[in-house]
Coordinates of C-alpha atoms in Angstrom, one line a residue:
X612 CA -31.0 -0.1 -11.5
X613 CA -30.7 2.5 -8.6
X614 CA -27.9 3.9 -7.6
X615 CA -27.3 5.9 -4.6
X616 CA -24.9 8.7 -4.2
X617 CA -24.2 8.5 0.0
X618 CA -23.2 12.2 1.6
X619 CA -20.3 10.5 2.4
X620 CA -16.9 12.6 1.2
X621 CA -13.1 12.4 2.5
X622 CA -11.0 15.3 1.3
X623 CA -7.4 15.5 1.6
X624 CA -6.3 16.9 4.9
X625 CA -2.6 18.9 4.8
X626 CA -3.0 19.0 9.0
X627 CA -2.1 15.1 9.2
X628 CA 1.3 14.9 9.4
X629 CA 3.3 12.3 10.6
X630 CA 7.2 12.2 11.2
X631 CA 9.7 11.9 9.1
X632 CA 14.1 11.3 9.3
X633 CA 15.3 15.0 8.1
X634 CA 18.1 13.5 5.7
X635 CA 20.7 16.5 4.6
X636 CA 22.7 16.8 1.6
X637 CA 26.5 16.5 2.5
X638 CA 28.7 14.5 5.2
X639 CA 29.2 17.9 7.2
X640 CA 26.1 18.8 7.7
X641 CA 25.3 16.9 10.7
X642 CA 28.3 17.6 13.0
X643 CA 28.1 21.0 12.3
X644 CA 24.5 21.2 13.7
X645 CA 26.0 18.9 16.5
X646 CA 28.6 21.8 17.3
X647 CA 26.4 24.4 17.4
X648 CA 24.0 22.4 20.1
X649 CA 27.7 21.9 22.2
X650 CA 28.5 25.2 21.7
X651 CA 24.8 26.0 23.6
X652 CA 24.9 27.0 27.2
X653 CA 22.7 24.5 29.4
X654 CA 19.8 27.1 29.7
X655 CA 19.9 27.2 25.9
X656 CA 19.7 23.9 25.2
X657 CA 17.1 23.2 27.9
X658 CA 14.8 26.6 26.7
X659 CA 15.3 25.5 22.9
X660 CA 13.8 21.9 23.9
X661 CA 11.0 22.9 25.6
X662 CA 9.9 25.5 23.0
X663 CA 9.9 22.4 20.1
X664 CA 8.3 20.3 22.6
X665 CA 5.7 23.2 23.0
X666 CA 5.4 23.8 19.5
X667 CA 5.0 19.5 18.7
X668 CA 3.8 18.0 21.3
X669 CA 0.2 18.2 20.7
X670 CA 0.3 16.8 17.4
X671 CA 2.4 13.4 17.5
X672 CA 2.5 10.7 19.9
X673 CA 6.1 10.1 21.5
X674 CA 7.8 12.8 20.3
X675 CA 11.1 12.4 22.6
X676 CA 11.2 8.5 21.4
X677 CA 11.0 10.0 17.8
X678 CA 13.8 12.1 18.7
X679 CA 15.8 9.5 20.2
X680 CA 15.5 7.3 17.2
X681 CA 16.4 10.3 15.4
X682 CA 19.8 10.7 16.8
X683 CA 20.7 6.8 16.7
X684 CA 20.4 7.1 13.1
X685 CA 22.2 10.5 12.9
X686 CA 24.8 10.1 14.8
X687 CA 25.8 6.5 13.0
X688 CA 28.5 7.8 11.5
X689 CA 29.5 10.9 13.7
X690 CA 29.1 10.0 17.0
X691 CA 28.1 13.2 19.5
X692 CA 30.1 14.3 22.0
X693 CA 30.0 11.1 24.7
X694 CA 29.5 13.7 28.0
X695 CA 26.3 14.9 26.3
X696 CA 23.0 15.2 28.8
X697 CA 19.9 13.9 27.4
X698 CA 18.1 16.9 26.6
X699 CA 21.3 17.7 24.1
X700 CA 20.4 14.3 22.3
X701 CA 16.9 14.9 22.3
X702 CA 17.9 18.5 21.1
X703 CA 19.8 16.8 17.9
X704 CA 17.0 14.4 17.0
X705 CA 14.9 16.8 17.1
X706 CA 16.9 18.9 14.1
X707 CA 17.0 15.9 12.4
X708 CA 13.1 15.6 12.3
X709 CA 11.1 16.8 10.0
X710 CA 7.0 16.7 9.8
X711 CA 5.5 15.5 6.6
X712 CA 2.0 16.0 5.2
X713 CA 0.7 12.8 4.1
X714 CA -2.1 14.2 2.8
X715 CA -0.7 17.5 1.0
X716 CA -1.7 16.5 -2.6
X717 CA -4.2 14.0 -2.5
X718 CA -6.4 11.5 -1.4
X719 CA -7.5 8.8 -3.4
X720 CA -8.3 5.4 -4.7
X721 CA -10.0 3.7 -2.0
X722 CA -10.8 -0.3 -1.3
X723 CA -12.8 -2.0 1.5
X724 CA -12.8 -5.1 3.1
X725 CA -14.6 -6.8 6.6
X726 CA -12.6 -6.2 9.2
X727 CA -10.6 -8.9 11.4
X728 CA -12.5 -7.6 14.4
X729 CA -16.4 -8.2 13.9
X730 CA -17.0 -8.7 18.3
X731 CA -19.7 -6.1 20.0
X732 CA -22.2 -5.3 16.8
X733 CA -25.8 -5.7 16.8
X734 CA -27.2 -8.2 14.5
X735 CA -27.0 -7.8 11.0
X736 CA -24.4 -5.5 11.4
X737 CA -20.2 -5.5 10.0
X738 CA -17.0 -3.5 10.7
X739 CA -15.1 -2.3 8.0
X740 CA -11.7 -1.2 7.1
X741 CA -11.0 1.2 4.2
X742 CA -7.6 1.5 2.5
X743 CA -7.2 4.8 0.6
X744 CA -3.8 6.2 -0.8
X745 CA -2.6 9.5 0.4
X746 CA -0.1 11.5 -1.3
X747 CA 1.8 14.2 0.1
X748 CA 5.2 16.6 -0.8
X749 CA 7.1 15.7 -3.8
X750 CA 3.9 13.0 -4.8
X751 CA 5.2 10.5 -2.4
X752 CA 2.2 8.0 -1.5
X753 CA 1.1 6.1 1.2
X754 CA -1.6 3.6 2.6
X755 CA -4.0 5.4 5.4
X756 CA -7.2 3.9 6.9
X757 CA -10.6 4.8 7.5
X758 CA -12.7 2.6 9.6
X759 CA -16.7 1.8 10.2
X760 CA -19.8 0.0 10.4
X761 CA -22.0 -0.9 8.0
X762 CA -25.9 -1.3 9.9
X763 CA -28.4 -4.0 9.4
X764 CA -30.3 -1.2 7.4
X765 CA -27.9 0.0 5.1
X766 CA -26.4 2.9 6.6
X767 CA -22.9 4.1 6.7
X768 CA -21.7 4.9 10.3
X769 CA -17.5 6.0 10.0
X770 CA -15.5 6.2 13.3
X771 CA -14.2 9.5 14.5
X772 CA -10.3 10.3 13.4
X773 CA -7.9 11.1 16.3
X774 CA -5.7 14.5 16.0
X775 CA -2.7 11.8 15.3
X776 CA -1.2 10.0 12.4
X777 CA 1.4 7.6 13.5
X778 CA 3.9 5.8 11.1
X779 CA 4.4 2.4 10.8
X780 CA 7.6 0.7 11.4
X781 CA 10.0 -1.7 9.3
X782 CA 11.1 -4.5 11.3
X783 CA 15.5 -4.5 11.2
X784 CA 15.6 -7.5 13.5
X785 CA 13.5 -9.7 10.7
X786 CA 15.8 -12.5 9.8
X787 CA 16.4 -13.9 6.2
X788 CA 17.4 -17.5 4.9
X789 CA 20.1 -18.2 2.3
X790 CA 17.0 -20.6 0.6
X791 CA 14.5 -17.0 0.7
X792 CA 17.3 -15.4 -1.2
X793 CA 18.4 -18.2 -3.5
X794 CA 14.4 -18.8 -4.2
X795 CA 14.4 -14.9 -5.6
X796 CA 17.6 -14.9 -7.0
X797 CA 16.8 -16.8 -10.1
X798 CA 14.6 -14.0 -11.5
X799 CA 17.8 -11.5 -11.3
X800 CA 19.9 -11.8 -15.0
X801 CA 24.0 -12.1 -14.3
X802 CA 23.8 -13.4 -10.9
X803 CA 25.3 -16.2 -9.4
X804 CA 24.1 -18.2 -5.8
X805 CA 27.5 -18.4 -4.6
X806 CA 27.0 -14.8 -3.3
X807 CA 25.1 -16.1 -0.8
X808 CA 28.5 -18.2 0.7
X809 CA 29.5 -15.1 2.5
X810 CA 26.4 -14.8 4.3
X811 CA 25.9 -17.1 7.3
X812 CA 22.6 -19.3 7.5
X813 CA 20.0 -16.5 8.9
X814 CA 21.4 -12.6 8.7
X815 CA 19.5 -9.9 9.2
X816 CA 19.6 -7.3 5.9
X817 CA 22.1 -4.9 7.9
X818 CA 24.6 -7.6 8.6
X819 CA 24.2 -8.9 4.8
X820 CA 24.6 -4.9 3.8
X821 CA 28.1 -5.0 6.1
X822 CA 29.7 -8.4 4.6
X823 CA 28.7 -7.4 1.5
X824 CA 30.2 -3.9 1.7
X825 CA 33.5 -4.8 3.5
X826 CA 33.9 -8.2 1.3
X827 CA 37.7 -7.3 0.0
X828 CA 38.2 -7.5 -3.5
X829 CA 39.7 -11.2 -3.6
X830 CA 36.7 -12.4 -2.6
X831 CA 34.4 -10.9 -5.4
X832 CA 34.0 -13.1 -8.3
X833 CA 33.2 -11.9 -11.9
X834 CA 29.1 -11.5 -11.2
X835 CA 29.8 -10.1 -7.6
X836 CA 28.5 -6.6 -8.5
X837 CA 25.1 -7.7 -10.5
X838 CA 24.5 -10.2 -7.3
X839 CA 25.5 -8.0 -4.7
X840 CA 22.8 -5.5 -5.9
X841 CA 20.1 -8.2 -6.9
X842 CA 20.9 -9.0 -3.0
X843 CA 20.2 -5.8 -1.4
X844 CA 17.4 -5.5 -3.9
X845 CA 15.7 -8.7 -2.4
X846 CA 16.1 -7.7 1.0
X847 CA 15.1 -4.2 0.4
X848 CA 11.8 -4.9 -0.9
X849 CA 11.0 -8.2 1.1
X850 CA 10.6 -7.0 4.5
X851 CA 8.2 -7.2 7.6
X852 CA 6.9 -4.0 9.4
X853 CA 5.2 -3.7 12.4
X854 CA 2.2 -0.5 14.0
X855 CA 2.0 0.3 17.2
X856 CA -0.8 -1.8 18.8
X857 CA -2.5 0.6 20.8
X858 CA -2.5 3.2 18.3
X859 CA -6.2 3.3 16.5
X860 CA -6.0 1.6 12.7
X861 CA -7.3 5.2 11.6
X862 CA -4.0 6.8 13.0
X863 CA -1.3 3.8 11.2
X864 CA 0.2 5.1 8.3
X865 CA 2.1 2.9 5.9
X866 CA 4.9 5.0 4.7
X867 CA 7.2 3.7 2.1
X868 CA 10.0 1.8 3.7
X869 CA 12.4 0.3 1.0
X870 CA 14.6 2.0 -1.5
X871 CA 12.1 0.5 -4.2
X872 CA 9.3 2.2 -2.9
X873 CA 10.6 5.4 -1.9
X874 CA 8.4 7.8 -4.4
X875 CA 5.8 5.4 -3.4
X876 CA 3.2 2.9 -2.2
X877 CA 0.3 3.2 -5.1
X878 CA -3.1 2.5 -5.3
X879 CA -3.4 -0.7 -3.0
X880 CA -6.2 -3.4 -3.2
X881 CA -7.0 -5.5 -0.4
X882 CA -8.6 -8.4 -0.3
X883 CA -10.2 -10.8 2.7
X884 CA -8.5 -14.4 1.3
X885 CA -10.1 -17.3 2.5
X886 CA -7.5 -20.4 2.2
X887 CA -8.7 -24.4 1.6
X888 CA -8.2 -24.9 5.3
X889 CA -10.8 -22.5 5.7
X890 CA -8.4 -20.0 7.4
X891 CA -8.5 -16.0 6.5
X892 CA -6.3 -13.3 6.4
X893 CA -5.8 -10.3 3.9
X894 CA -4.0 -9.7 1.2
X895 CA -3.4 -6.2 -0.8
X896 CA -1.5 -5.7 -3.7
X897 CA 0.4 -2.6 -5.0
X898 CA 2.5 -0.8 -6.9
X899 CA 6.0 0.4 -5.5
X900 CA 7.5 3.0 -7.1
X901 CA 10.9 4.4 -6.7
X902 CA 10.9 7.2 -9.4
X903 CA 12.3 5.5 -12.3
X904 CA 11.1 1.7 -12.1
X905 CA 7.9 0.0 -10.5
X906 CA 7.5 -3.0 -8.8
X907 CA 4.7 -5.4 -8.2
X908 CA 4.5 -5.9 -4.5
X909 CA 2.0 -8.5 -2.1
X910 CA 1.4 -7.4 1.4
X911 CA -0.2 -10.0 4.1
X912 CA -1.7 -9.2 7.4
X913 CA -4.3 -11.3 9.8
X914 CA -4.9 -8.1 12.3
X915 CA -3.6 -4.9 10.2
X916 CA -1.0 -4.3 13.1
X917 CA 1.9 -6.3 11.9
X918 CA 2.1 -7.0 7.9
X919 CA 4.8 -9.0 5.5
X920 CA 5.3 -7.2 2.4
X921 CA 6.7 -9.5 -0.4
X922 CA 8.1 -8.8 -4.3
X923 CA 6.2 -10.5 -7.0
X924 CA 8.3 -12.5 -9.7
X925 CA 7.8 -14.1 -12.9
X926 CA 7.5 -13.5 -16.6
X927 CA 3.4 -12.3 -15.3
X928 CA 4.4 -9.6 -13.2
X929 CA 4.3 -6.7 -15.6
X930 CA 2.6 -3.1 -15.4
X931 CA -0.2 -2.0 -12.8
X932 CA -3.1 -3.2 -11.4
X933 CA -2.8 -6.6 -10.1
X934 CA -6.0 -8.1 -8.0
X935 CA -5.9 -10.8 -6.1
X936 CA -9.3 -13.6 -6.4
X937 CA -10.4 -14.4 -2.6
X938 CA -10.1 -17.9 -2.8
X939 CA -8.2 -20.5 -4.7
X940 CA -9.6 -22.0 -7.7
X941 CA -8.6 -25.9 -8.4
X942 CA -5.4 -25.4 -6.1
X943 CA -4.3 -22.4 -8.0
X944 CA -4.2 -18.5 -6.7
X945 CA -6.1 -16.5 -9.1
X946 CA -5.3 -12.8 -9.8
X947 CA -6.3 -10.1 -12.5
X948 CA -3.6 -8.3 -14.3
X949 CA -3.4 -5.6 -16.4
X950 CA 0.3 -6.7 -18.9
X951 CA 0.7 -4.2 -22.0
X952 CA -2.0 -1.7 -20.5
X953 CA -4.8 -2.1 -22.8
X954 CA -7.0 -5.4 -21.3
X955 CA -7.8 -7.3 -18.8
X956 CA -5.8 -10.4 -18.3
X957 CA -6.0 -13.3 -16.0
X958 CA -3.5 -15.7 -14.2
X959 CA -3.3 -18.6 -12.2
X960 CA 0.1 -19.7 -10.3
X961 CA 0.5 -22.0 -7.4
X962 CA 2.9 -20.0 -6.0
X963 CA 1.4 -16.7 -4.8
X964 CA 4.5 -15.0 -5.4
X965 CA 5.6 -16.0 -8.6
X966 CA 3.3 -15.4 -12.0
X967 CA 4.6 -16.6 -15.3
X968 CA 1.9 -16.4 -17.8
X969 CA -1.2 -14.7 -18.9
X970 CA -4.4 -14.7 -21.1
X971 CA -6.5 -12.3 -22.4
X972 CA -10.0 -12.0 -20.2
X973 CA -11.7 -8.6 -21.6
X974 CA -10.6 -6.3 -24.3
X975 CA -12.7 -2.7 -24.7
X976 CA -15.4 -3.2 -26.3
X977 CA -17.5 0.0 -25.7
X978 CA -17.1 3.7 -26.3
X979 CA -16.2 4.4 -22.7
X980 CA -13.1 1.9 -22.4
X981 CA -11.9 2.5 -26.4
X982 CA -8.9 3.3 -24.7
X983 CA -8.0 0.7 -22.3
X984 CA -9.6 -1.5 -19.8
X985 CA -8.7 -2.5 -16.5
X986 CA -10.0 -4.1 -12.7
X987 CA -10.9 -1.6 -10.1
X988 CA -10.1 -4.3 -7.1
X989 CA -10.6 -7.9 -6.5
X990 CA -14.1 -9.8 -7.6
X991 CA -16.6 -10.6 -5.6
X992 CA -17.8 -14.4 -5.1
X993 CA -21.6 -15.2 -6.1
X994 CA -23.4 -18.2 -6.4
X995 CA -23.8 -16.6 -10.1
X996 CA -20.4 -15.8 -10.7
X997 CA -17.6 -13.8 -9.6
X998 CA -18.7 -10.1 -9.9
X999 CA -15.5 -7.9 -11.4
X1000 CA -15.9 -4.0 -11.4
X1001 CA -13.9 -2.4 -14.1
X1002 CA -12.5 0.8 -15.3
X1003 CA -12.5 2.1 -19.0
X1004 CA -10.7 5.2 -20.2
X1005 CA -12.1 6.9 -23.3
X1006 CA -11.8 10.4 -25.2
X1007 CA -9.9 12.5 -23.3
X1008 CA -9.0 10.3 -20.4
X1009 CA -12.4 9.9 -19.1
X1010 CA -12.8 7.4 -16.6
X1011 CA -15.7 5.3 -15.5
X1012 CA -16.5 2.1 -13.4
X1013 CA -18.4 -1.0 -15.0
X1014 CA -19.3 -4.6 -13.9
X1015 CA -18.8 -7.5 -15.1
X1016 CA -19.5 -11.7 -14.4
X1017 CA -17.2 -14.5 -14.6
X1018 CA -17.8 -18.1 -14.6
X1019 CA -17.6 -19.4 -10.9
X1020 CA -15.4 -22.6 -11.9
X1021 CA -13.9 -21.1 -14.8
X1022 CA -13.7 -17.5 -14.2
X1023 CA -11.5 -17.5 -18.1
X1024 CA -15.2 -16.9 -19.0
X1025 CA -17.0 -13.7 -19.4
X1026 CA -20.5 -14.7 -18.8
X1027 CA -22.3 -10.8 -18.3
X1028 CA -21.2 -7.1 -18.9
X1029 CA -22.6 -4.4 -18.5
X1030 CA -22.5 -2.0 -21.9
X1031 CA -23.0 1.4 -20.2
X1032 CA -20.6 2.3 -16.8
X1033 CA -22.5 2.3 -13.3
X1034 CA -20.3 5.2 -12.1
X1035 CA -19.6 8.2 -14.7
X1036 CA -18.1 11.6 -13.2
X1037 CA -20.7 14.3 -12.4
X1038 CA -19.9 17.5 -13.1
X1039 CA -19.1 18.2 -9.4
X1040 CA -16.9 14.9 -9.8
X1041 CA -14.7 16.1 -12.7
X1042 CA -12.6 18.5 -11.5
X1043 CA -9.2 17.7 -9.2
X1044 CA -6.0 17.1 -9.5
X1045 CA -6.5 14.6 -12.3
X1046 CA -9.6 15.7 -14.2
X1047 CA -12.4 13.5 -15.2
X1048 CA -11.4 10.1 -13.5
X1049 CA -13.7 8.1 -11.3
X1050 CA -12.3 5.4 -9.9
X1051 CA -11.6 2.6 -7.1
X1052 CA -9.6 -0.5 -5.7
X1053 CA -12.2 -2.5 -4.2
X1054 CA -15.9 -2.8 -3.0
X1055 CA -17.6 -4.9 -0.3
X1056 CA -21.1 -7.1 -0.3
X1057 CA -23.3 -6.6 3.1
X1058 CA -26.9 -8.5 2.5
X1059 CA -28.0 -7.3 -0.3
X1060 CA -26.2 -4.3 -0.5
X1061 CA -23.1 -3.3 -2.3
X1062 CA -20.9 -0.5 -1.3
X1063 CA -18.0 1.4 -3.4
X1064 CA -15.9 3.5 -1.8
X1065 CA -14.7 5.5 -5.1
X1066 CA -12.3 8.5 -5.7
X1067 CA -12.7 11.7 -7.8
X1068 CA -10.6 13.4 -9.6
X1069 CA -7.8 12.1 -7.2
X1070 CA -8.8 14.9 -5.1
X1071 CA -11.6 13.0 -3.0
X1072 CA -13.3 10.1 -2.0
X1073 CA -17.2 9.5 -2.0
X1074 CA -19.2 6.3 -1.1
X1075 CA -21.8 4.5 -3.7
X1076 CA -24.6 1.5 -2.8
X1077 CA -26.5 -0.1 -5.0
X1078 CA -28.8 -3.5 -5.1
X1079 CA -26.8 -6.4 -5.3
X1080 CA -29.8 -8.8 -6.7
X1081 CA -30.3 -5.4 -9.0
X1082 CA -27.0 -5.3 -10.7
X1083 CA -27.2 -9.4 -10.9
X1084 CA -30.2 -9.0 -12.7
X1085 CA -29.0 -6.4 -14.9
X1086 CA -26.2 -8.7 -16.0
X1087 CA -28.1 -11.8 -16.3
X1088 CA -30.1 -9.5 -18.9
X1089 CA -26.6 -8.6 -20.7
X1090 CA -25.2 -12.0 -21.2
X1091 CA -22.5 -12.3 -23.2

């Protein structure tokens, strides 16, 4: 079985920087910068502007409407002088701005899937869209984009980046139901619904944050606290958020947005679902990460401009590395799982939000996996099978890539797997910011092709192809 090695590489780039709420330590902090831009004569204030414009201008779309959104937020609490210009206001936004480095540390763990937009291509031809996770200052990650075409002929053609990287942003005005809350706040221990009688019948999460915070203490009952936080829990982490249209997909960055994500958005697999109606849209699964817990979260999007990002419940929802099937099978959603960190497990639910139990699909059972096993993305449907590429760790946290086939109607059945890895690291692969790891979060069929964008050494990304009849045949030979 050949496999090609493309030219292709992505490295990390510390120049693409989007911007970011400077938050200080301290309830002083910000009028005392505010005083210091009063206490500015008007050619000072004016000169001061124009030199940060000079200095930022080239390198961010919008900057004044960053600024302005800057000072809304910063000025919440201490509201600036009310016969302040506009170039004052701009001038305090601006302080409170800060540029961050997506990319600082690394940039990794890629997946790829068709894009929604397939109009103006010669035949035989596709558009893609490939997710990769960037991490930056203080190992914060989040979800960039890369985007392409994939020829009649094979070849790899990636669209040009712009100077820009433009942050996405979380929706305030989305509007929850009491039954969206009640649904979610059965999976919280000590809680109690009748919380939710303070809220009216659609509330937005900051009016639910301001009843909930002014609620006098009469009107808390005995599980008020533990509900109260399972509350602004839900509404944290359950949220919509929207990119700017006309910016280019390869600008949008997907930065976290919740207090349960805030140390990051991690290793996201997306998926092109195709529902029993026959309609598509796209899935992607992650983990968010706030520093000391993680959450399994499920992110929806027809057109990768506006998404819905949604908690996972359920007894199921345990660990990393949760990959959604791109169809139902029998009624049920289908998803790979990872629970207790050693196999590969399998689920089924109804609800695509809520996963109860488990069972065992793969366990390691060569010298390359004798540590753990685990999916690298969502399968691929054959007429053969469902094609599944894996990961095993052995000595020394080694990683590699390997393939297996599932039964199409019953994919609880391992029907071919490969003994030896496709994808080992080279010795030009092994060194990075995590040594010896190969590894991705999804791959993508064109004709008989298959392409897998893969990461090394979480320092950079490279693109493999190989036959897909090739690989078929290859696991039709090592039926199991």
């Amino acid at each position: 079985m050949h496999i090609t090695r493309t030219a292709i590489q992505f490295r990390a780039n510390p120049g693409r920087v989007i911007l970011r709420y400077l938050s200080l330590h301290g309830p002083h902090r910000v009028p005392h910068i505010a005083k210091r831009i009063d206490h500015m004569s008007e050619p000072e204030a004016e000169a001061l502007l124009a030199q940060t414009r000079s200095l930022f201008a080239d390198r961010h779309r919008r900057l004044d409407a960053v600024f302005r959104q800057h000072f809304a937020e910063s000025t919440q609490r201490h509201p600036a002088p009310e016969h302040w210009p506009d170039n004052r206001r701009l001038l305090l936004g601006a302080c409170m701005t800060m540029e961050y480095s997506t990319q600082a540390a690394a940039l990794f763990n890629p997946s790829m899937v068709r894009h929604p937009d397939q109009s103006g291509l010669p035949e035989g031809a596709i558009r893609f869209i490939m997710s990769l996770r960037a991490t930056g200052e203080s190992h914060i990650s989040s979800i960039e984009f890369r985007t392409g075409v994939l020829t009649a002929d094979g070849a790899i053609q990636l669209d040009e980046l712009t100077p820009y990287a433009t942050r996405s942003a979380k929706n305030w005005q989305k509007t929850y139901t009491k039954d969206f809350v009640r649904e979610r706040l059965r999976y919280f221990l000590h809680t109690s619904e009748t919380i939710l009688d303070e809220l009216p019948d659609r509330f937005t999460a900051t009016e639910a944050v301001q009843i909930m915070t002014t609620l006098p203490e009469s009107g808390r009952h005995s599980r008020f606290h533990e509900s109260q936080k399972a509350l602004l829990e839900i509404l944290d982490t359950n949220y919509d958020l929207v990119c700017e249209p006309d910016v280019p997909l390869t600008e949008r960055v997907i930065f976290p947005n919740a207090k349960g994500e805030s140390k990051g958005m991690e290793d996201v697999r997306f998926v092109q679902f195709t529902d029993e109606d026959g309609t598509t849209c796209y899935y992607s699964t992650y983990t968010a990460y706030d520093g000391e817990t993680i959450k399994c979260q499920l992110m929806e999007t027809t057109d990768f401009v506006e998404f819905r990002v949604r908690t996972m419940y359920g007894d199921g929802i345990q660990d990393k590395g949760m990959a959604l099937f791109p169809e139902k099978i029998d009624g049920n959603y289908v998803m790979l799982s990872r629970q207790g960190g050693e196999f590969i497990n399998i689920m089924f639910s109804e609800d695509l939000h809520v996963w109860d139990t488990w069972q065992t699909l793969a366990e390691p059972a060569f010298g390359w996996e004798t540590v753990q096993l685990g999916n690298c993305g969502s399968p691929i449907k054959t007429e053969q099978g469902w094609l599944v590429l894996t990961h095993g760790v052995g000595p020394l946290r080694r990683y590699a890539i390997g393939v297996m086939l599932l039964d199409l109607q019953d994919p609880t059945r391992v029907i071919g797997r490969l003994a030896k890895p496709i994808i080992e690291p080279l010795e030009s692969e092994r060194e990075g910011y995590v040594p010896n790891v190969v590894y991705t979060c999804g791959w993508l069929r064109h004709q008989d092709q298959l392409i897998i964008p893969y990461a090394m050494s979480d320092s950079a990304c490279g693109i493999i192809t190989l036959s897909f009849q090739e690989l078929l045949d290859e696991l039709q030979k090592k039926n199991m």
